[in-house]
Coordinates of C-alpha atoms (C1' of nucleotides) in Angstrom, one line a residue:
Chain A
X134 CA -6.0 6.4 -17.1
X135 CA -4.1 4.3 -20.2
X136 CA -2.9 1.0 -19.8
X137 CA 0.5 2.5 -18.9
X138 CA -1.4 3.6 -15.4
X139 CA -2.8 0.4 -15.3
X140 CA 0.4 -1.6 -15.3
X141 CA 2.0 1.0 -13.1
X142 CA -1.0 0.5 -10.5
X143 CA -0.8 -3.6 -11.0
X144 CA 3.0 -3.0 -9.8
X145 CA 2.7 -1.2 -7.5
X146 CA 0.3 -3.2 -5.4
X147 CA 2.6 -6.0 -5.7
X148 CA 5.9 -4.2 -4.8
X149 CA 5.7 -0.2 -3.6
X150 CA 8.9 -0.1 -2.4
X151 CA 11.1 -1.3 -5.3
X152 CA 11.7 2.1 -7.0
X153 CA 11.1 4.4 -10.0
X154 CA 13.7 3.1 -12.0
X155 CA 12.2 -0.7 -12.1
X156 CA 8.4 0.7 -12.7
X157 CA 10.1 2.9 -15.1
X158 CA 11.0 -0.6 -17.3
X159 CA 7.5 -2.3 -16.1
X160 CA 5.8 0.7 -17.7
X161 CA 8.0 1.8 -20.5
X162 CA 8.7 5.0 -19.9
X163 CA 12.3 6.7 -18.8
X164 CA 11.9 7.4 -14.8
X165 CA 10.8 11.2 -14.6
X166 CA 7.9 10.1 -17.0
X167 CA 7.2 7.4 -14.5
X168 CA 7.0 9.6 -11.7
X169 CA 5.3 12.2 -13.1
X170 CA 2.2 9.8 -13.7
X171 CA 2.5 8.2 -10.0
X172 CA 2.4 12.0 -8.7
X173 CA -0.7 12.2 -11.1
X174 CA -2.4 9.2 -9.8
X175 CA -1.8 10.3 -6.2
X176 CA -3.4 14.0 -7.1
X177 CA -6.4 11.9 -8.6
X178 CA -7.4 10.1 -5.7
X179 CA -6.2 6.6 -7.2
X180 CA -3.3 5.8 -5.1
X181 CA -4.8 7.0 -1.2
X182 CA -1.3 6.2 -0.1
X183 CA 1.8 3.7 1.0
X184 CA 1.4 0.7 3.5
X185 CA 3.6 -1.6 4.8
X186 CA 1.6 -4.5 5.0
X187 CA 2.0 -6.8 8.2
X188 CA 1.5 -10.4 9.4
X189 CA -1.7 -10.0 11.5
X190 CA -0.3 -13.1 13.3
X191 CA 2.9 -11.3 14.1
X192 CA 1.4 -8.3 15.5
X193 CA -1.0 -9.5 17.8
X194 CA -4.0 -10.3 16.0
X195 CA -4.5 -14.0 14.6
X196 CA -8.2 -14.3 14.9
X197 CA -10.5 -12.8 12.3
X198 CA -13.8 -12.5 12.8
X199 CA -17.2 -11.2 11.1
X200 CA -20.2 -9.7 13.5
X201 CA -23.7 -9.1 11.5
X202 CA -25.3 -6.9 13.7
X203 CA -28.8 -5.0 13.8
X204 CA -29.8 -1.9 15.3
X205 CA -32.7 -1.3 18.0
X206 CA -35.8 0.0 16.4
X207 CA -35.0 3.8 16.9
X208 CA -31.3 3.5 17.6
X209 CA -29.1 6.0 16.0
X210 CA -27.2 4.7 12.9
X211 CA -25.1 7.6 13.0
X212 CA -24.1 7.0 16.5
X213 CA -23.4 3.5 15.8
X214 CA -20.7 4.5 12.9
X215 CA -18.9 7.2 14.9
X216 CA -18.7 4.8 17.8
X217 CA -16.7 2.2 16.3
X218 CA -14.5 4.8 14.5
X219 CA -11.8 4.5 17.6
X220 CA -12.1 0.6 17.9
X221 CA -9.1 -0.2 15.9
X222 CA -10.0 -4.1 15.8
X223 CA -12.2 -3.1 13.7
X224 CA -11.1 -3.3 10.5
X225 CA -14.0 -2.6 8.3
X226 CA -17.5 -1.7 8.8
X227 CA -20.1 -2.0 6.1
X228 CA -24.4 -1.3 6.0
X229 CA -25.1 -4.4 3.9
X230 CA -28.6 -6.2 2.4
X231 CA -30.1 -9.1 3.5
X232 CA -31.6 -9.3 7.2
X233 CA -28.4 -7.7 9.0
X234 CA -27.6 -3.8 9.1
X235 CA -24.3 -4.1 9.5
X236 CA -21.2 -6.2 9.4
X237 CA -18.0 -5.9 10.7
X238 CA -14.3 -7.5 10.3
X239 CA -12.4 -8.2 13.7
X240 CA -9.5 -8.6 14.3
X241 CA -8.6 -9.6 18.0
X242 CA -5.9 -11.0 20.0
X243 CA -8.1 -14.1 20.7
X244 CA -11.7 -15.6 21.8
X245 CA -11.9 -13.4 25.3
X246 CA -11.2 -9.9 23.3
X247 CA -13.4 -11.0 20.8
X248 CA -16.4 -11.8 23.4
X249 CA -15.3 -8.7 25.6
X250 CA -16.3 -6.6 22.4
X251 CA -19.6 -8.1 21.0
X252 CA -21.1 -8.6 24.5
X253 CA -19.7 -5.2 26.2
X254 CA -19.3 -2.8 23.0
X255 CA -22.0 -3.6 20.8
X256 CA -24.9 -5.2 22.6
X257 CA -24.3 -3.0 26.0
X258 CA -23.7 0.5 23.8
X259 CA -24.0 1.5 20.1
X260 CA -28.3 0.5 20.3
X261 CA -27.4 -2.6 19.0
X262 CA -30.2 -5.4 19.4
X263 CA -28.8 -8.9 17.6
X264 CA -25.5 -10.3 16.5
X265 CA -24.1 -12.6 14.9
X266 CA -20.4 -13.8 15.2
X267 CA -18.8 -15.6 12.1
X268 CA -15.2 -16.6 12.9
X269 CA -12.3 -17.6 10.4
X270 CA -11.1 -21.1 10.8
X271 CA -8.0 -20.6 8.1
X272 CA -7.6 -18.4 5.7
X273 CA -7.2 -19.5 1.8
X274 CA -6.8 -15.8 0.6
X275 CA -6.6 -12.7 1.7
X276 CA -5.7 -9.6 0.1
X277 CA -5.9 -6.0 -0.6
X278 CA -4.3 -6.1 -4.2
X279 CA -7.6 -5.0 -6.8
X280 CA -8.1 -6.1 -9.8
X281 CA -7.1 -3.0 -12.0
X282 CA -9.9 -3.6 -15.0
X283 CA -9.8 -1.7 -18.5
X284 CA -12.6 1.2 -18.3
X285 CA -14.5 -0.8 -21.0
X286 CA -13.1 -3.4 -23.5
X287 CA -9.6 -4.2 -24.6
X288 CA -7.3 -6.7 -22.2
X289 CA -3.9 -6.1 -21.6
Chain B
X98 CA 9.5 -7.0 18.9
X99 CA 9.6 -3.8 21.7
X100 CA 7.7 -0.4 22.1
X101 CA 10.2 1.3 20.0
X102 CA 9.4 -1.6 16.8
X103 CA 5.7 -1.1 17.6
X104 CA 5.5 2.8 17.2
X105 CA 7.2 2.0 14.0
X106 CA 4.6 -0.5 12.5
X107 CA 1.8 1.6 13.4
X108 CA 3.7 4.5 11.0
X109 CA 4.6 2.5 8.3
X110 CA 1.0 0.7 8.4
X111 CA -0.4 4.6 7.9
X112 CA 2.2 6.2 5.4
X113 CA 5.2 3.7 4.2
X114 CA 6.6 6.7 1.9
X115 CA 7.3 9.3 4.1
X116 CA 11.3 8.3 4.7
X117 CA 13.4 6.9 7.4
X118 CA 14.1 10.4 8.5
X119 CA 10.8 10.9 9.7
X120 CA 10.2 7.5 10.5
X121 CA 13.4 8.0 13.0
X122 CA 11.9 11.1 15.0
X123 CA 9.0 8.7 15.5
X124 CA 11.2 5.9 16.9
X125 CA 13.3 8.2 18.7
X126 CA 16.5 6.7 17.3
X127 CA 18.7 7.5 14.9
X128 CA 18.1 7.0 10.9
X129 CA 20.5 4.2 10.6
X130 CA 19.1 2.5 14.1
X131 CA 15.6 2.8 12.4
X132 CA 16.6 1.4 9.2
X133 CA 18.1 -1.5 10.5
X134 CA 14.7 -2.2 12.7
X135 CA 12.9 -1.7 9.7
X136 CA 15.1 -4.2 7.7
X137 CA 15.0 -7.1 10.5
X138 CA 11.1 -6.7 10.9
X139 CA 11.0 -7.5 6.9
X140 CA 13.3 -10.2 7.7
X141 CA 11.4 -11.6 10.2
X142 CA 8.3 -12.0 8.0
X143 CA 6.6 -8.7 10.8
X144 CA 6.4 -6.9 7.1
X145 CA 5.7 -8.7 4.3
X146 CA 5.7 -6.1 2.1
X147 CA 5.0 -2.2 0.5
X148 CA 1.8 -2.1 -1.7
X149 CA 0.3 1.0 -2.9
X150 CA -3.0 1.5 -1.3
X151 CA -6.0 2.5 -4.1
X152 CA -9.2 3.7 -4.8
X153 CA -11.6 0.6 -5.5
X154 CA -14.0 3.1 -7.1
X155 CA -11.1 4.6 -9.5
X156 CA -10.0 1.1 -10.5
X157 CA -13.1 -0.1 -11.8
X158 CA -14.5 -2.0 -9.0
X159 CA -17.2 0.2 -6.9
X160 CA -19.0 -3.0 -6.0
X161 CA -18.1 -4.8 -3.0
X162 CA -19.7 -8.4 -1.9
X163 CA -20.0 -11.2 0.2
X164 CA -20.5 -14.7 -1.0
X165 CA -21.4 -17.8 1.2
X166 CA -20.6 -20.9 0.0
X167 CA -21.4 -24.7 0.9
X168 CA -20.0 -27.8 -1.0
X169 CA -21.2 -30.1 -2.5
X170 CA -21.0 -33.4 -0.1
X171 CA -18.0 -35.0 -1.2
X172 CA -16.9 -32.6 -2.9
X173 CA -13.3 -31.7 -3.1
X174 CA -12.3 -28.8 -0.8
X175 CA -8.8 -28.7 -2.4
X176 CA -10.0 -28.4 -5.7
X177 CA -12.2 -25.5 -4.5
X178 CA -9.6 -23.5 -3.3
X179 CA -7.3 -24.0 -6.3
X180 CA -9.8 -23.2 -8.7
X181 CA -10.0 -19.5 -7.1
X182 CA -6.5 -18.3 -6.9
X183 CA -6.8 -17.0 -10.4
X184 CA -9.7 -15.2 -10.0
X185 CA -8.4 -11.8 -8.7
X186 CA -11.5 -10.0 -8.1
X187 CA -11.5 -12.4 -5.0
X188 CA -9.7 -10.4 -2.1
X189 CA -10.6 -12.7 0.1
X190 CA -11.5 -16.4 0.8
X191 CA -11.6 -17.9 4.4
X192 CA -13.0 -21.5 6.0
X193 CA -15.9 -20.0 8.5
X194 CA -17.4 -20.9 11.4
X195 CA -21.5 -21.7 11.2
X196 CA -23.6 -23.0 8.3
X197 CA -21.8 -22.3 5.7
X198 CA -18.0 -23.9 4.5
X199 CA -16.4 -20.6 2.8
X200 CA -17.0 -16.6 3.0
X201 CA -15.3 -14.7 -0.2
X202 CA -15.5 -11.9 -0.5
X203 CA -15.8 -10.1 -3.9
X204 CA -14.7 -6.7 -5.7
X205 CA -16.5 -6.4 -9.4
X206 CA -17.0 -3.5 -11.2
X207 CA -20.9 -4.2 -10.9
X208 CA -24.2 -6.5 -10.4
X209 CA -23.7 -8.4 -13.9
X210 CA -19.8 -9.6 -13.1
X211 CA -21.0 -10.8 -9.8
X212 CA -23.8 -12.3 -11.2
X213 CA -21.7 -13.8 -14.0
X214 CA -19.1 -15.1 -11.5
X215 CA -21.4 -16.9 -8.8
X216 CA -23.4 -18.1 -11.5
X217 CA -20.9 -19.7 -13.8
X218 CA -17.5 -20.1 -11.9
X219 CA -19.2 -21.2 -8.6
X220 CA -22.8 -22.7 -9.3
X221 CA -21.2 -24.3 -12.6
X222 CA -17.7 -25.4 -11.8
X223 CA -15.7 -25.8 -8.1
X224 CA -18.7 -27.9 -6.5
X225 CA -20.3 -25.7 -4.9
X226 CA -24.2 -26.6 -3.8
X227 CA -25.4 -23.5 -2.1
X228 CA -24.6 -19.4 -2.4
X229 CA -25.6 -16.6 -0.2
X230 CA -24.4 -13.2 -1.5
X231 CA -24.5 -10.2 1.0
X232 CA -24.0 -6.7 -0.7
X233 CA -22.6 -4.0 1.0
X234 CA -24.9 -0.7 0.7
X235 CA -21.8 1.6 1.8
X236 CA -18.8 1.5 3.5
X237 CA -18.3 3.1 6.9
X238 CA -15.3 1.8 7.6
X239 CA -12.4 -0.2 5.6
X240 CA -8.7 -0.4 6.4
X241 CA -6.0 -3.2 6.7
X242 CA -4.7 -0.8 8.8
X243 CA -3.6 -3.9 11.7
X244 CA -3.7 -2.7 15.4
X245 CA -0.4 -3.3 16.6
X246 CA -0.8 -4.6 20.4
X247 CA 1.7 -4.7 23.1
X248 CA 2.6 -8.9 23.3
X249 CA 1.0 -8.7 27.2
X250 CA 0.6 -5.8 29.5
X251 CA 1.6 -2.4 29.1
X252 CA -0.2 0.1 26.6
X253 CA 2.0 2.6 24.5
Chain C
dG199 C1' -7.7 22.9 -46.6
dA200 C1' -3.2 24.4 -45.0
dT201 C1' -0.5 26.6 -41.5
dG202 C1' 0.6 28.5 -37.1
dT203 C1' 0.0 28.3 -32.1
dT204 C1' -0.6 26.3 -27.8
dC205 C1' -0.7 22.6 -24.6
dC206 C1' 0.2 18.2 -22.9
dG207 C1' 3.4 14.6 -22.2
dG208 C1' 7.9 12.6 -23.0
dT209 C1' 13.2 12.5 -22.8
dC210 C1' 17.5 13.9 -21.1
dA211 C1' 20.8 15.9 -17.9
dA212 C1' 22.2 18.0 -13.5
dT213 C1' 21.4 18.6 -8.7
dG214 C1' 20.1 17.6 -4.2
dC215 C1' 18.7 14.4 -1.0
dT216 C1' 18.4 10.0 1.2
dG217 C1' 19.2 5.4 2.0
dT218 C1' 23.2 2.3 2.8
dC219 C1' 27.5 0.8 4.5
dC220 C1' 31.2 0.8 7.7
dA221 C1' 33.9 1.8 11.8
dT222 C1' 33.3 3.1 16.5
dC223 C1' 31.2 3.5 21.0
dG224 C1' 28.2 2.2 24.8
dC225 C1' 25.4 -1.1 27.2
dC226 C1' 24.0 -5.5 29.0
dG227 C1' 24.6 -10.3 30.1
dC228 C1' 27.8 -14.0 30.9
Chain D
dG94 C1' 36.6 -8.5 32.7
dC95 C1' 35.0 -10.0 28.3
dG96 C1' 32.0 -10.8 24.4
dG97 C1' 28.0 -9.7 21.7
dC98 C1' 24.2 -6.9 20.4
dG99 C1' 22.5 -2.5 19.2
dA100 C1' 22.9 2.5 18.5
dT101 C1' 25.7 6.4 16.6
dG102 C1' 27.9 9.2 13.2
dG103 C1' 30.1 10.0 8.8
dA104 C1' 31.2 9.0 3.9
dC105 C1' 29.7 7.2 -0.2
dA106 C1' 26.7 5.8 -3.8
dG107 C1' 22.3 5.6 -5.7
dC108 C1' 18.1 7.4 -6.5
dA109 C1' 14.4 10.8 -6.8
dT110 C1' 13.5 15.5 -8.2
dT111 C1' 13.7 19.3 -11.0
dG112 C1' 14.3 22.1 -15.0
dA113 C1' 15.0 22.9 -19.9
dC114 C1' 14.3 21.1 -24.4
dC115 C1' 11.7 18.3 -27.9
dG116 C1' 7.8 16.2 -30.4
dG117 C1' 2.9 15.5 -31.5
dA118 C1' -2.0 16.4 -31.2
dA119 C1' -5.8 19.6 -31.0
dC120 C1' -7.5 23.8 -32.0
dA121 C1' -7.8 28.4 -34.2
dT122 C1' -6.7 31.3 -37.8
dC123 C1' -5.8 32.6 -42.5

DNA sequence: GATGTTCCGGTCAATGCTGTCCATCGCCGC
DNA sequence: GCGGCGATGGACAGCATTGACCGGAACATC
């Protein structure tokens, strides 16, 4: 992991779709070099894979929302986790600190899916005692693109 | 936007790399029928673009964070939002709902870059009054993976 | 310390595939 | 019946992939 994988990962967060022969001249390399490290990075684990990335809006969903939610006393955390596994509004799903056990991201078609979930999936099922609903009134940013950091010093 | 365009998205949101041949036996078309549906969904802002999907761990950035944010009264909300464009260890950055103004949500590569970040670039600069930083503990669930929903009735 | 060997990573060239373009056909609405 | 949108199929061009060859670094041997 150089800096030549760095810029090759920068690039192809931005664009994955623009081909070898342009990352080729982003990274300096001739192409077959090129695609002999993006195979690498995809053996390694560092690219998990290609995604066409869509306009929530567009699809369906233009309400995000964040529930912090806490278990019953005794509920099952495991069975909370694989419950929500086939909920596919349910974009992420993390144990975090502070008073809450978990929070999720939503993302719903509008207010009535949103309630339909929190008050029939969670509280009813899933052991879950108290929630609370954040919701997104606009979005300033938003994106999956990570910063790719040198291991230790150096800045490209 | 029909059944045929939707089956589509929900392949190219879970492997954009795979090639229009197998994208076509998906959409039950032919490849040049599926290419051109791919090409007016990109057109039509439905795709906004191809990014390589990686490892936040592999990259540098194992730590993933929350921040809450209030203003300052009078203080510029403009300004705010400006100010963290450049900061790409922001993913995320949305107007909420309930006590707080903003949410952000953070990738670093650990505790002292967070630390460093709320303290100086929020605290410091950007007028901000108030912080609340949630950690996440792990991950159960993350995906931009979007769930593609028929516009009304029907269910593929 | 010098030299030979091996391995890793790069370039270059040829081949096979795949995406793109175009003409044609079928279907639906006017 | 006519016009337009969308799908089909084939031909072409461009690109990714593969293999052979080359160079340099690390290691072992002399």
């Amino acid at each position: 992991m150089d800096s030549i994988d760095r810029n090759i990962l920068v690039a192809l967060q931005h664009d994955g779709a623009s081909g070898l022969a342009e990352l080729a001249k982003v990274a300096g390399l001739s192409v077959s070099a090129t695609a002999e490290r993006v195979k690498r990075l995809e053996e390694r684990g560092t690219i998990r894979g290609w995604r066409a990335d869509l306009d929530p809006a567009a699809v369906g969903c233009p309400l995000l929302a964040w529930v912090f939610v806490t278990l019953r006393p005794g509920a099952s955390d495991a069975k909370f986790r694989d419950g929500l596994a086939p909920f596919e509004h349910v974009l992420e799903c993390h144990a975090v600190s502070g008073p809450w056990s978990y929070m999720l991201k939503l993302r719903v078609a509008g207010l009535p899916e949103l309630e339909a979930f929190v008050a029939g999936e969670l509280r009813r099922k899933a052991g879950v005692e108290r929630t609370e609903t954040v919701l997104a009134l606009s979005t300033v940013k938003e994106t999956a693109i990570l910063p790719v950091a040198p291991p230790d010093d150096e800045e490209a």
